[in-house]
GROMACS .gro file of C-alpha atoms in nm:
model
  468
    1SER     CA    1  -0.027   1.435  -1.351
    2SER     CA    2   0.341   1.471  -1.277
    3PRO     CA    3   0.609   1.361  -1.295
    4HIS     CA    4   0.608   1.104  -1.571
    5LEU     CA    5   0.791   0.776  -1.519
    6VAL     CA    6   0.908   0.669  -1.864
    7GLN     CA    7   0.757   0.898  -2.129
    8VAL     CA    8   0.636   1.256  -2.104
    9ARG     CA    9   0.308   1.155  -2.275
   10GLU     CA   10   0.202   0.984  -1.951
   11ARG     CA   11   0.127   1.328  -1.802
   12ILE     CA   12  -0.167   1.388  -2.041
   13ARG     CA   13  -0.409   1.094  -2.051
   14ILE     CA   14  -0.753   1.046  -2.200
   15ASN     CA   15  -0.965   0.760  -2.065
   16GLY     CA   16  -0.662   0.645  -1.868
   17GLN     CA   17  -0.430   0.613  -2.168
   18PRO     CA   18  -0.142   0.849  -2.250
   19ILE     CA   19  -0.211   1.049  -2.564
   20SER     CA   20  -0.050   0.903  -2.874
   21ARG     CA   21   0.284   1.014  -3.015
   22GLU     CA   22   0.098   1.169  -3.306
   23GLN     CA   23  -0.137   1.363  -3.077
   24PHE     CA   24   0.150   1.479  -2.859
   25SER     CA   25   0.351   1.601  -3.157
   26LYS     CA   26   0.050   1.775  -3.316
   27TYR     CA   27  -0.060   1.958  -3.004
   28PHE     CA   28   0.294   2.038  -2.892
   29TRP     CA   29   0.369   2.231  -3.210
   30LEU     CA   30   0.026   2.395  -3.219
   31VAL     CA   31   0.079   2.535  -2.870
   32TYR     CA   32   0.448   2.611  -2.917
   33ASN     CA   33   0.398   2.804  -3.244
   34ARG     CA   34   0.102   2.997  -3.107
   35LEU     CA   35   0.301   3.103  -2.799
   36GLU     CA   36   0.599   3.193  -3.015
   37GLU     CA   37   0.381   3.415  -3.235
   38THR     CA   38   0.215   3.598  -2.947
   39LYS     CA   39   0.487   3.632  -2.684
   40ASP     CA   40   0.581   3.974  -2.551
   41PRO     CA   41   0.868   4.100  -2.768
   42GLU     CA   42   1.021   4.286  -2.471
   43HIS     CA   43   1.020   3.977  -2.247
   44ALA     CA   44   1.076   3.714  -2.512
   45SER     CA   45   1.068   3.395  -2.310
   46MET     CA   46   0.860   3.083  -2.346
   47PRO     CA   47   0.683   2.919  -2.051
   48ALA     CA   48   0.903   2.687  -1.846
   49TYR     CA   49   0.873   2.309  -1.887
   50PHE     CA   50   0.590   2.238  -1.641
   51ARG     CA   51   0.395   2.551  -1.734
   52PHE     CA   52   0.416   2.466  -2.102
   53LEU     CA   53   0.289   2.112  -2.041
   54THR     CA   54   0.004   2.250  -1.827
   55ILE     CA   55  -0.105   2.486  -2.105
   56MET     CA   56  -0.073   2.201  -2.353
   57ALA     CA   57  -0.281   1.966  -2.135
   58PHE     CA   58  -0.566   2.218  -2.112
   59HIS     CA   59  -0.550   2.266  -2.490
   60VAL     CA   60  -0.561   1.889  -2.549
   61PHE     CA   61  -0.862   1.845  -2.319
   62LEU     CA   62  -1.050   2.129  -2.489
   63GLN     CA   63  -0.973   2.009  -2.840
   64GLU     CA   64  -1.058   1.646  -2.760
   65LYS     CA   65  -1.380   1.759  -2.585
   66VAL     CA   66  -1.334   1.555  -2.268
   67ASP     CA   67  -1.631   1.542  -2.029
   68LEU     CA   68  -1.420   1.568  -1.715
   69ALA     CA   69  -1.058   1.667  -1.652
   70VAL     CA   70  -0.875   1.553  -1.340
   71VAL     CA   71  -0.587   1.795  -1.276
   72GLU     CA   72  -0.312   1.718  -1.027
   73VAL     CA   73  -0.136   2.021  -0.883
   74GLY     CA   74   0.238   2.031  -0.956
   75ILE     CA   75   0.383   2.180  -0.635
   76GLY     CA   76   0.183   2.329  -0.351
   77GLY     CA   77  -0.136   2.482  -0.483
   78ALA     CA   78  -0.168   2.852  -0.410
   79TYR     CA   79   0.090   2.961  -0.668
   80ASP     CA   80   0.098   2.652  -0.888
   81CYS     CA   81   0.025   2.717  -1.254
   82THR     CA   82  -0.257   2.458  -1.254
   83ASN     CA   83  -0.445   2.683  -1.012
   84ILE     CA   84  -0.603   2.903  -1.281
   85ILE     CA   85  -0.928   2.702  -1.292
   86ARG     CA   86  -1.177   2.945  -1.141
   87ALA     CA   87  -1.472   2.711  -1.083
   88PRO     CA   88  -1.376   2.344  -1.066
   89VAL     CA   89  -1.645   2.090  -0.978
   90VAL     CA   90  -1.464   1.977  -0.663
   91CYS     CA   91  -1.123   1.999  -0.494
   92GLY     CA   92  -0.933   1.743  -0.286
   93VAL     CA   93  -0.630   1.755  -0.054
   94SER     CA   94  -0.465   1.422   0.027
   95SER     CA   95  -0.233   1.346   0.320
   96LEU     CA   96   0.009   1.631   0.381
   97GLY     CA   97   0.383   1.567   0.398
   98ILE     CA   98   0.703   1.766   0.429
   99ASP     CA   99   0.829   1.820   0.073
  100HIS     CA  100   0.959   2.102  -0.150
  101THR     CA  101   1.042   2.298   0.164
  102SER     CA  102   1.237   2.566  -0.022
  103ILE     CA  103   0.915   2.659  -0.206
  104LEU     CA  104   0.632   2.563   0.029
  105GLY     CA  105   0.783   2.621   0.373
  106ASP     CA  106   0.942   2.398   0.633
  107THR     CA  107   0.639   2.318   0.852
  108MET     CA  108   0.318   2.124   0.793
  109GLU     CA  109   0.119   2.439   0.874
  110LYS     CA  110   0.295   2.640   0.602
  111ILE     CA  111   0.247   2.357   0.354
  112ALA     CA  112  -0.122   2.327   0.447
  113TRP     CA  113  -0.162   2.700   0.375
  114GLN     CA  114  -0.018   2.648   0.028
  115LYS     CA  115  -0.238   2.343  -0.039
  116GLY     CA  116  -0.549   2.531   0.071
  117GLY     CA  117  -0.479   2.779  -0.207
  118ILE     CA  118  -0.678   2.560  -0.449
  119PHE     CA  119  -1.003   2.615  -0.254
  120LYS     CA  120  -1.264   2.814  -0.449
  121PRO     CA  121  -1.581   3.000  -0.339
  122SER     CA  122  -1.886   2.771  -0.315
  123VAL     CA  123  -1.689   2.474  -0.457
  124PRO     CA  124  -1.694   2.173  -0.221
  125ALA     CA  125  -1.353   2.049  -0.106
  126PHE     CA  126  -1.251   1.732   0.074
  127THR     CA  127  -0.949   1.629   0.274
  128VAL     CA  128  -0.843   1.324   0.472
  129VAL     CA  129  -0.732   1.282   0.832
  130GLN     CA  130  -0.447   1.525   0.899
  131PRO     CA  131  -0.255   1.634   1.210
  132LYS     CA  132  -0.460   1.879   1.419
  133ARG     CA  133  -0.282   2.207   1.341
  134PRO     CA  134  -0.247   2.158   0.963
  135LEU     CA  135  -0.614   2.058   0.948
  136GLU     CA  136  -0.707   2.378   1.128
  137VAL     CA  137  -0.503   2.574   0.872
  138LEU     CA  138  -0.697   2.405   0.591
  139ARG     CA  139  -1.023   2.490   0.771
  140ASP     CA  140  -0.920   2.855   0.808
  141ARG     CA  141  -0.820   2.876   0.441
  142ALA     CA  142  -1.156   2.728   0.341
  143GLN     CA  143  -1.347   2.980   0.553
  144GLU     CA  144  -1.138   3.265   0.417
  145ARG     CA  145  -1.224   3.155   0.062
  146GLU     CA  146  -1.590   3.076   0.141
  147CYS     CA  147  -1.530   2.714   0.044
  148PRO     CA  148  -1.726   2.430   0.210
  149LEU     CA  149  -1.463   2.185   0.339
  150TYR     CA  150  -1.539   1.828   0.448
  151LEU     CA  151  -1.337   1.552   0.612
  152CYS     CA  152  -1.350   1.211   0.443
  153PRO     CA  153  -1.462   0.920   0.663
  154ASP     CA  154  -1.228   0.620   0.671
  155LEU     CA  155  -1.272   0.372   0.389
  156ASP     CA  156  -1.398   0.118   0.645
  157ALA     CA  157  -1.711   0.332   0.681
  158PHE     CA  158  -1.803   0.256   0.318
  159GLU     CA  159  -1.788  -0.119   0.369
  160GLY     CA  160  -2.123  -0.284   0.438
  161ASP     CA  161  -2.180  -0.615   0.613
  162HIS     CA  162  -2.069  -0.821   0.313
  163GLN     CA  163  -1.885  -0.560   0.112
  164GLU     CA  164  -1.512  -0.547   0.170
  165LEU     CA  165  -1.355  -0.293  -0.064
  166GLU     CA  166  -1.047  -0.431  -0.239
  167LEU     CA  167  -0.783  -0.193  -0.364
  168GLY     CA  168  -0.564  -0.248  -0.668
  169LEU     CA  169  -0.290  -0.043  -0.501
  170ALA     CA  170  -0.111  -0.194  -0.201
  171GLY     CA  171  -0.028  -0.001   0.114
  172ALA     CA  172  -0.240   0.124   0.403
  173HIS     CA  173  -0.202   0.487   0.286
  174GLN     CA  174  -0.389   0.403  -0.033
  175ARG     CA  175  -0.706   0.348   0.171
  176SER     CA  176  -0.696   0.717   0.259
  177ASN     CA  177  -0.652   0.806  -0.109
  178ALA     CA  178  -0.939   0.574  -0.203
  179ALA     CA  179  -1.175   0.738   0.048
  180LEU     CA  180  -1.090   1.077  -0.101
  181ALA     CA  181  -1.142   0.946  -0.455
  182LEU     CA  182  -1.490   0.820  -0.363
  183GLN     CA  183  -1.594   1.164  -0.234
  184LEU     CA  184  -1.461   1.341  -0.544
  185ALA     CA  185  -1.637   1.095  -0.774
  186ARG     CA  186  -1.962   1.126  -0.577
  187THR     CA  187  -1.956   1.506  -0.615
  188TRP     CA  188  -1.911   1.481  -0.993
  189LEU     CA  189  -2.189   1.223  -1.026
  190GLN     CA  190  -2.428   1.437  -0.825
  191ARG     CA  191  -2.351   1.730  -1.055
  192ARG     CA  192  -2.460   1.500  -1.339
  193GLY     CA  193  -2.789   1.423  -1.167
  194TRP     CA  194  -2.717   1.096  -0.990
  195GLN     CA  195  -2.935   1.020  -0.685
  196GLY     CA  196  -2.890   0.799  -0.380
  197LEU     CA  197  -2.529   0.885  -0.298
  198GLY     CA  198  -2.602   1.084   0.019
  199GLU     CA  199  -2.634   1.457   0.054
  200LEU     CA  200  -2.369   1.694   0.187
  201LYS     CA  201  -2.481   1.922   0.466
  202GLU     CA  202  -2.424   2.288   0.402
  203VAL     CA  203  -2.137   2.426   0.610
  204LEU     CA  204  -2.285   2.733   0.777
  205PRO     CA  205  -2.106   2.964   1.022
  206GLY     CA  206  -2.144   2.816   1.369
  207THR     CA  207  -2.226   2.467   1.237
  208GLU     CA  208  -2.182   2.209   1.514
  209LEU     CA  209  -1.882   1.996   1.414
  210ALA     CA  210  -1.899   1.735   1.694
  211GLY     CA  211  -1.556   1.833   1.824
  212ARG     CA  212  -1.388   1.820   1.484
  213PRO     CA  213  -1.223   2.115   1.311
  214VAL     CA  214  -1.396   2.011   0.985
  215LEU     CA  215  -1.743   1.870   0.914
  216LEU     CA  216  -1.745   1.495   0.844
  217ALA     CA  217  -1.879   1.406   0.499
  218PRO     CA  218  -2.156   1.144   0.492
  219THR     CA  219  -2.081   0.792   0.376
  220PHE     CA  220  -2.278   0.626   0.099
  221ARG     CA  221  -2.303   0.289  -0.068
  222PRO     CA  222  -2.043   0.278  -0.346
  223THR     CA  223  -2.178   0.187  -0.688
  224ASP     CA  224  -2.064  -0.131  -0.863
  225ALA     CA  225  -1.852   0.082  -1.096
  226MET     CA  226  -1.680   0.247  -0.798
  227ILE     CA  227  -1.609  -0.091  -0.638
  228GLN     CA  228  -1.463  -0.220  -0.963
  229GLY     CA  229  -1.264   0.100  -1.014
  230LEU     CA  230  -1.097   0.076  -0.674
  231ARG     CA  231  -1.018  -0.292  -0.733
  232ASP     CA  232  -0.877  -0.245  -1.084
  233THR     CA  233  -0.671   0.069  -1.022
  234GLU     CA  234  -0.311   0.044  -1.138
  235TRP     CA  235  -0.041   0.310  -1.103
  236LEU     CA  236   0.307   0.212  -1.209
  237GLY     CA  237   0.589   0.285  -0.970
  238ARG     CA  238   0.371   0.288  -0.660
  239THR     CA  239   0.394  -0.023  -0.440
  240GLN     CA  240   0.466  -0.224  -0.754
  241VAL     CA  241   0.613  -0.575  -0.741
  242LEU     CA  242   0.795  -0.721  -1.042
  243PRO     CA  243   0.894  -1.087  -0.984
  244ARG     CA  244   1.164  -1.209  -1.225
  245GLY     CA  245   1.268  -1.557  -1.120
  246PRO     CA  246   1.513  -1.533  -0.830
  247VAL     CA  247   1.514  -1.151  -0.847
  248THR     CA  248   1.207  -0.960  -0.724
  249TRP     CA  249   1.190  -0.583  -0.773
  250TYR     CA  250   0.985  -0.374  -0.530
  251LEU     CA  251   0.923  -0.028  -0.679
  252ASP     CA  252   0.787   0.270  -0.489
  253GLY     CA  253   0.854   0.635  -0.566
  254ALA     CA  254   0.830   0.748  -0.202
  255HIS     CA  255   1.040   1.060  -0.139
  256THR     CA  256   0.919   1.212   0.190
  257THR     CA  257   0.955   1.082   0.545
  258SER     CA  258   0.586   0.992   0.567
  259SER     CA  259   0.577   0.818   0.229
  260ILE     CA  260   0.904   0.633   0.301
  261GLN     CA  261   0.750   0.507   0.626
  262ALA     CA  262   0.447   0.382   0.430
  263CYS     CA  263   0.683   0.227   0.173
  264ILE     CA  264   0.877   0.041   0.442
  265HIS     CA  265   0.555  -0.094   0.594
  266TRP     CA  266   0.446  -0.218   0.249
  267PHE     CA  267   0.789  -0.363   0.164
  268ARG     CA  268   0.807  -0.560   0.486
  269GLN     CA  269   0.463  -0.707   0.425
  270ALA     CA  270   0.526  -0.775   0.056
  271ALA     CA  271   0.870  -0.929   0.113
  272LEU     CA  272   0.753  -1.141   0.407
  273ASN     CA  273   0.458  -1.269   0.204
  274GLN     CA  274   0.696  -1.412  -0.056
  275ASP     CA  275   0.792  -1.777  -0.021
  276LYS     CA  276   1.116  -1.807   0.170
  277PRO     CA  277   1.400  -1.993  -0.004
  278HIS     CA  278   1.443  -2.346   0.129
  279ASP     CA  279   1.815  -2.293   0.182
  280GLY     CA  280   1.755  -1.955   0.343
  281SER     CA  281   1.994  -1.769   0.113
  282GLU     CA  282   1.822  -1.436   0.060
  283VAL     CA  283   1.995  -1.109  -0.027
  284ARG     CA  284   1.823  -0.774   0.023
  285VAL     CA  285   1.935  -0.475  -0.182
  286LEU     CA  286   1.834  -0.111  -0.154
  287LEU     CA  287   1.855   0.098  -0.473
  288PHE     CA  288   1.816   0.461  -0.372
  289ASN     CA  289   1.840   0.814  -0.500
  290ALA     CA  290   1.678   1.142  -0.396
  291THR     CA  291   1.658   1.474  -0.573
  292GLY     CA  292   1.586   1.839  -0.495
  293ASP     CA  293   1.607   1.978  -0.143
  294ARG     CA  294   1.506   1.658   0.034
  295ASP     CA  295   1.671   1.551   0.359
  296THR     CA  296   1.821   1.226   0.234
  297ALA     CA  297   1.982   1.147   0.571
  298ALA     CA  298   1.637   1.141   0.733
  299LEU     CA  299   1.504   0.913   0.460
  300LEU     CA  300   1.800   0.674   0.477
  301LYS     CA  301   1.779   0.655   0.857
  302LEU     CA  302   1.425   0.518   0.823
  303LEU     CA  303   1.547   0.249   0.580
  304VAL     CA  304   1.832   0.115   0.795
  305PRO     CA  305   1.610  -0.122   1.005
  306CYS     CA  306   1.513  -0.313   0.688
  307HIS     CA  307   1.851  -0.494   0.713
  308PHE     CA  308   1.971  -0.454   0.356
  309ASP     CA  309   2.281  -0.650   0.263
  310TYR     CA  310   2.374  -0.388   0.006
  311ALA     CA  311   2.276  -0.028  -0.060
  312VAL     CA  312   2.329   0.087  -0.418
  313PHE     CA  313   2.326   0.459  -0.495
  314CYS     CA  314   2.282   0.581  -0.847
  315PRO     CA  315   2.172   0.894  -1.037
  316ASN     CA  316   1.841   0.881  -1.223
  317PHE     CA  317   2.017   0.856  -1.561
  318THR     CA  318   1.931   0.528  -1.731
  319GLN     CA  319   2.246   0.497  -1.939
  320MET     CA  320   2.575   0.655  -2.029
  321PRO     CA  321   2.578   0.874  -2.228
  322MET     CA  322   2.274   1.049  -2.082
  323ALA     CA  323   2.151   1.181  -2.418
  324SER     CA  324   2.030   0.831  -2.509
  325ASN     CA  325   1.695   0.903  -2.342
  326PRO     CA  326   1.567   1.261  -2.371
  327ASP     CA  327   1.235   1.181  -2.195
  328GLN     CA  328   1.425   1.115  -1.874
  329GLN     CA  329   1.701   1.371  -1.906
  330ASN     CA  330   1.711   1.650  -1.651
  331PHE     CA  331   1.893   1.944  -1.804
  332ASN     CA  332   1.909   2.120  -1.466
  333VAL     CA  333   2.138   1.855  -1.313
  334THR     CA  334   2.481   1.755  -1.437
  335LEU     CA  335   2.619   1.405  -1.401
  336GLU     CA  336   2.890   1.540  -1.172
  337ASN     CA  337   2.635   1.701  -0.938
  338ALA     CA  338   2.421   1.387  -0.938
  339LEU     CA  339   2.720   1.165  -0.859
  340THR     CA  340   2.833   1.396  -0.581
  341ARG     CA  341   2.487   1.357  -0.426
  342CYS     CA  342   2.516   0.978  -0.454
  343LEU     CA  343   2.856   0.981  -0.286
  344GLU     CA  344   2.715   1.187   0.000
  345ASN     CA  345   2.432   0.932   0.035
  346GLN     CA  346   2.690   0.653   0.039
  347ARG     CA  347   2.878   0.821   0.323
  348THR     CA  348   2.556   0.880   0.515
  349TRP     CA  349   2.450   0.516   0.480
  350THR     CA  350   2.788   0.388   0.597
  351ARG     CA  351   2.780   0.622   0.896
  352LEU     CA  352   2.425   0.516   0.989
  353LEU     CA  353   2.521   0.148   0.975
  354GLU     CA  354   2.824   0.203   1.194
  355GLU     CA  355   2.624   0.404   1.447
  356LYS     CA  356   2.361   0.133   1.455
  357GLU     CA  357   2.624  -0.130   1.531
  358GLY     CA  358   2.773   0.088   1.805
  359GLN     CA  359   3.113   0.118   1.637
  360ASP     CA  360   3.318   0.429   1.598
  361PRO     CA  361   3.183   0.605   1.291
  362TRP     CA  362   3.391   0.516   0.989
  363LEU     CA  363   3.383   0.813   0.757
  364PRO     CA  364   3.585   0.759   0.441
  365THR     CA  365   3.754   1.051   0.274
  366PRO     CA  366   3.496   1.220   0.047
  367LEU     CA  367   3.544   1.137  -0.320
  368GLN     CA  368   3.531   1.411  -0.579
  369ALA     CA  369   3.295   1.323  -0.861
  370GLY     CA  370   3.492   1.527  -1.113
  371GLU     CA  371   3.798   1.305  -1.074
  372LEU     CA  372   3.592   0.990  -1.111
  373LEU     CA  373   3.460   1.092  -1.450
  374GLN     CA  374   3.804   1.092  -1.611
  375PRO     CA  375   3.844   0.793  -1.846
  376ALA     CA  376   4.064   0.522  -1.701
  377PRO     CA  377   4.113   0.199  -1.897
  378THR     CA  378   4.186   0.004  -1.578
  379ARG     CA  379   3.861   0.105  -1.415
  380GLY     CA  380   3.618  -0.082  -1.640
  381THR     CA  381   3.267  -0.034  -1.510
  382LEU     CA  382   3.254   0.286  -1.306
  383LEU     CA  383   3.187   0.159  -0.956
  384LEU     CA  384   3.249   0.387  -0.662
  385VAL     CA  385   3.311   0.252  -0.313
  386PRO     CA  386   3.472   0.404  -0.004
  387PRO     CA  387   3.851   0.398  -0.062
  388ALA     CA  388   3.943   0.271   0.281
  389PRO     CA  389   4.100  -0.050   0.415
  390ARG     CA  390   3.782  -0.152   0.598
  391PRO     CA  391   3.528  -0.291   0.566
  392LEU     CA  392   3.648  -0.494   0.268
  393ASN     CA  393   3.297  -0.599   0.172
  394SER     CA  394   3.142  -0.254   0.177
  395PRO     CA  395   2.762  -0.250   0.198
  396ALA     CA  396   2.743   0.077   0.003
  397LEU     CA  397   2.816   0.107  -0.369
  398VAL     CA  398   2.772   0.386  -0.625
  399PHE     CA  399   2.721   0.345  -0.999
  400PRO     CA  400   2.707   0.624  -1.260
  401CYS     CA  401   2.390   0.503  -1.434
  402LEU     CA  402   2.097   0.271  -1.377
  403ALA     CA  403   2.190   0.025  -1.650
  404GLN     CA  404   2.515  -0.058  -1.471
  405ALA     CA  405   2.355  -0.060  -1.125
  406LEU     CA  406   2.076  -0.297  -1.229
  407TRP     CA  407   2.317  -0.524  -1.413
  408TRP     CA  408   2.531  -0.560  -1.100
  409VAL     CA  409   2.229  -0.625  -0.879
  410ALA     CA  410   2.074  -0.883  -1.115
  411GLN     CA  411   2.403  -1.049  -1.215
  412GLY     CA  412   2.249  -1.170  -1.540
  413ARG     CA  413   1.955  -1.337  -1.363
  414ASP     CA  414   1.687  -1.101  -1.499
  415PRO     CA  415   1.627  -1.187  -1.867
  416GLN     CA  416   1.489  -0.837  -1.942
  417LEU     CA  417   1.815  -0.667  -1.853
  418ALA     CA  418   2.069  -0.635  -2.130
  419ALA     CA  419   2.432  -0.600  -2.036
  420PRO     CA  420   2.534  -0.232  -2.018
  421THR     CA  421   2.740  -0.091  -2.301
  422THR     CA  422   3.030  -0.022  -2.065
  423VAL     CA  423   3.177  -0.357  -1.965
  424GLY     CA  424   3.452  -0.463  -1.732
  425ALA     CA  425   3.484  -0.595  -1.380
  426HIS     CA  426   3.589  -0.370  -1.096
  427PRO     CA  427   3.854  -0.533  -0.877
  428HIS     CA  428   3.723  -0.388  -0.551
  429PRO     CA  429   3.625  -0.665  -0.304
  430ALA     CA  430   3.283  -0.509  -0.249
  431ALA     CA  431   3.196  -0.562  -0.614
  432SER     CA  432   3.338  -0.910  -0.654
  433SER     CA  433   3.221  -1.067  -0.327
  434GLY     CA  434   2.880  -0.902  -0.359
  435ALA     CA  435   2.846  -1.037  -0.711
  436VAL     CA  436   2.910  -1.390  -0.585
  437LEU     CA  437   2.642  -1.354  -0.317
  438LEU     CA  438   2.392  -1.217  -0.567
  439ARG     CA  439   2.462  -1.491  -0.823
  440GLU     CA  440   2.428  -1.770  -0.568
  441ALA     CA  441   2.132  -1.642  -0.362
  442ALA     CA  442   1.808  -1.833  -0.391
  443ALA     CA  443   1.618  -1.503  -0.369
  444VAL     CA  444   1.721  -1.142  -0.426
  445ARG     CA  445   1.478  -0.875  -0.301
  446VAL     CA  446   1.544  -0.527  -0.438
  447LEU     CA  447   1.366  -0.218  -0.303
  448VAL     CA  448   1.384   0.080  -0.540
  449THR     CA  449   1.277   0.404  -0.371
  450GLY     CA  450   1.357   0.768  -0.293
  451SER     CA  451   1.257   0.921  -0.626
  452LEU     CA  452   0.982   0.872  -0.883
  453HIS     CA  453   1.238   0.960  -1.150
  454LEU     CA  454   1.461   0.677  -1.026
  455VAL     CA  455   1.168   0.435  -1.034
  456GLY     CA  456   1.081   0.552  -1.385
  457GLY     CA  457   1.432   0.487  -1.509
  458VAL     CA  458   1.430   0.140  -1.355
  459LEU     CA  459   1.092   0.062  -1.513
  460ARG     CA  460   1.219   0.173  -1.852
  461LEU     CA  461   1.501  -0.083  -1.830
  462LEU     CA  462   1.297  -0.363  -1.672
  463ASP     CA  463   0.998  -0.324  -1.907
  464PRO     CA  464   1.110  -0.194  -2.248
  465ALA     CA  465   0.750  -0.210  -2.373
  466LEU     CA  466   0.672   0.102  -2.165
  467SER     CA  467   0.894   0.303  -2.401
  468GLN     CA  468   0.685   0.213  -2.707
   0.00000   0.00000   0.00000
């Protein structure tokens, strides 16, 4: 799976557990040395990061003799390096969303074409409810590749009279994922000789589809193990709630418009289900970052109606200096580039708030990240806010690393958070007045979203045990 949240070992798991440090080191050097010895001398380059880890994962699974490997595609499908498996047992396509547009295309139909690239001849494939045109593209790709494609029934269809299926993962969108997981598991079990799980009809040319573009897969009675599996499923960084006294962290790595919408729906439910403070003093904080070619303005616009008191923008770097955590270091992005992105997000958020309130847009002069990185003894903690006379209590702040951002948000009220190495108070009113509100609030609700890498960095600081 990818990406990892805290440690790269999370990407290669056996029986649900990341491989050990010893296993990772052993297999890394076995694969690395073998590739080094056999690479083409004229084109002497090693596989890129994701390709190397994919090769390594296959090697680990073969050497450890796993019975079944579940392989998540990296980006797209058709041209992804995971797509070298010629005859998988089964394939699945979850809900489509607009993402990685520079690689996959800028429409759902183009993205569906890429996703359908994993279909294989005579290998059953399943998908969930999709918009009409993208679903038709998936159907056409399946027919072109002679792959039987089925549509998963809603999870409700698997629930008997007295059998409500509970999910360990919150959010309505997870019910779609669960329905897909049941179909994939059923196909594997049938390959192993299990009976009584319903039979798939063969998809023949001209098969009557009852008005649907894709044949509906039959439901079946989930086994006790399936029911328990759905109930006990955990996946860090997805609709995760971490209560820490007065501060509650809501973590979700949503990074597309559709997943942000699902995240907002979950956050509203989860936050409203919490006990309200008796004195009513509740502060809501958004901690946000986005990477790659994503339309951050579109994502932020969806988040405005949540009525955050503060929006904090921060790169995905956990600490300064960045080299303190190589597992979460992105060598393709400099701190200056990442901060420039955060400053743009800060401007966008301020503009969206002003437009929402019907005021004339207040657009502060853009800050240059390069200037902000120069050491200044009077600055103390590097906190970036719009340098304008109004509003004095700015709702948008930028920090250079997660350790400083989380420390400001928690104001010492989360015992897991150590004070950042860089100390000092910033004199800007937004920092000081916000700090008072955060220290005195009966409840602080913090939504962390926009990037799985951001969520991973936050988890690393909030739960140091994950780094062991």
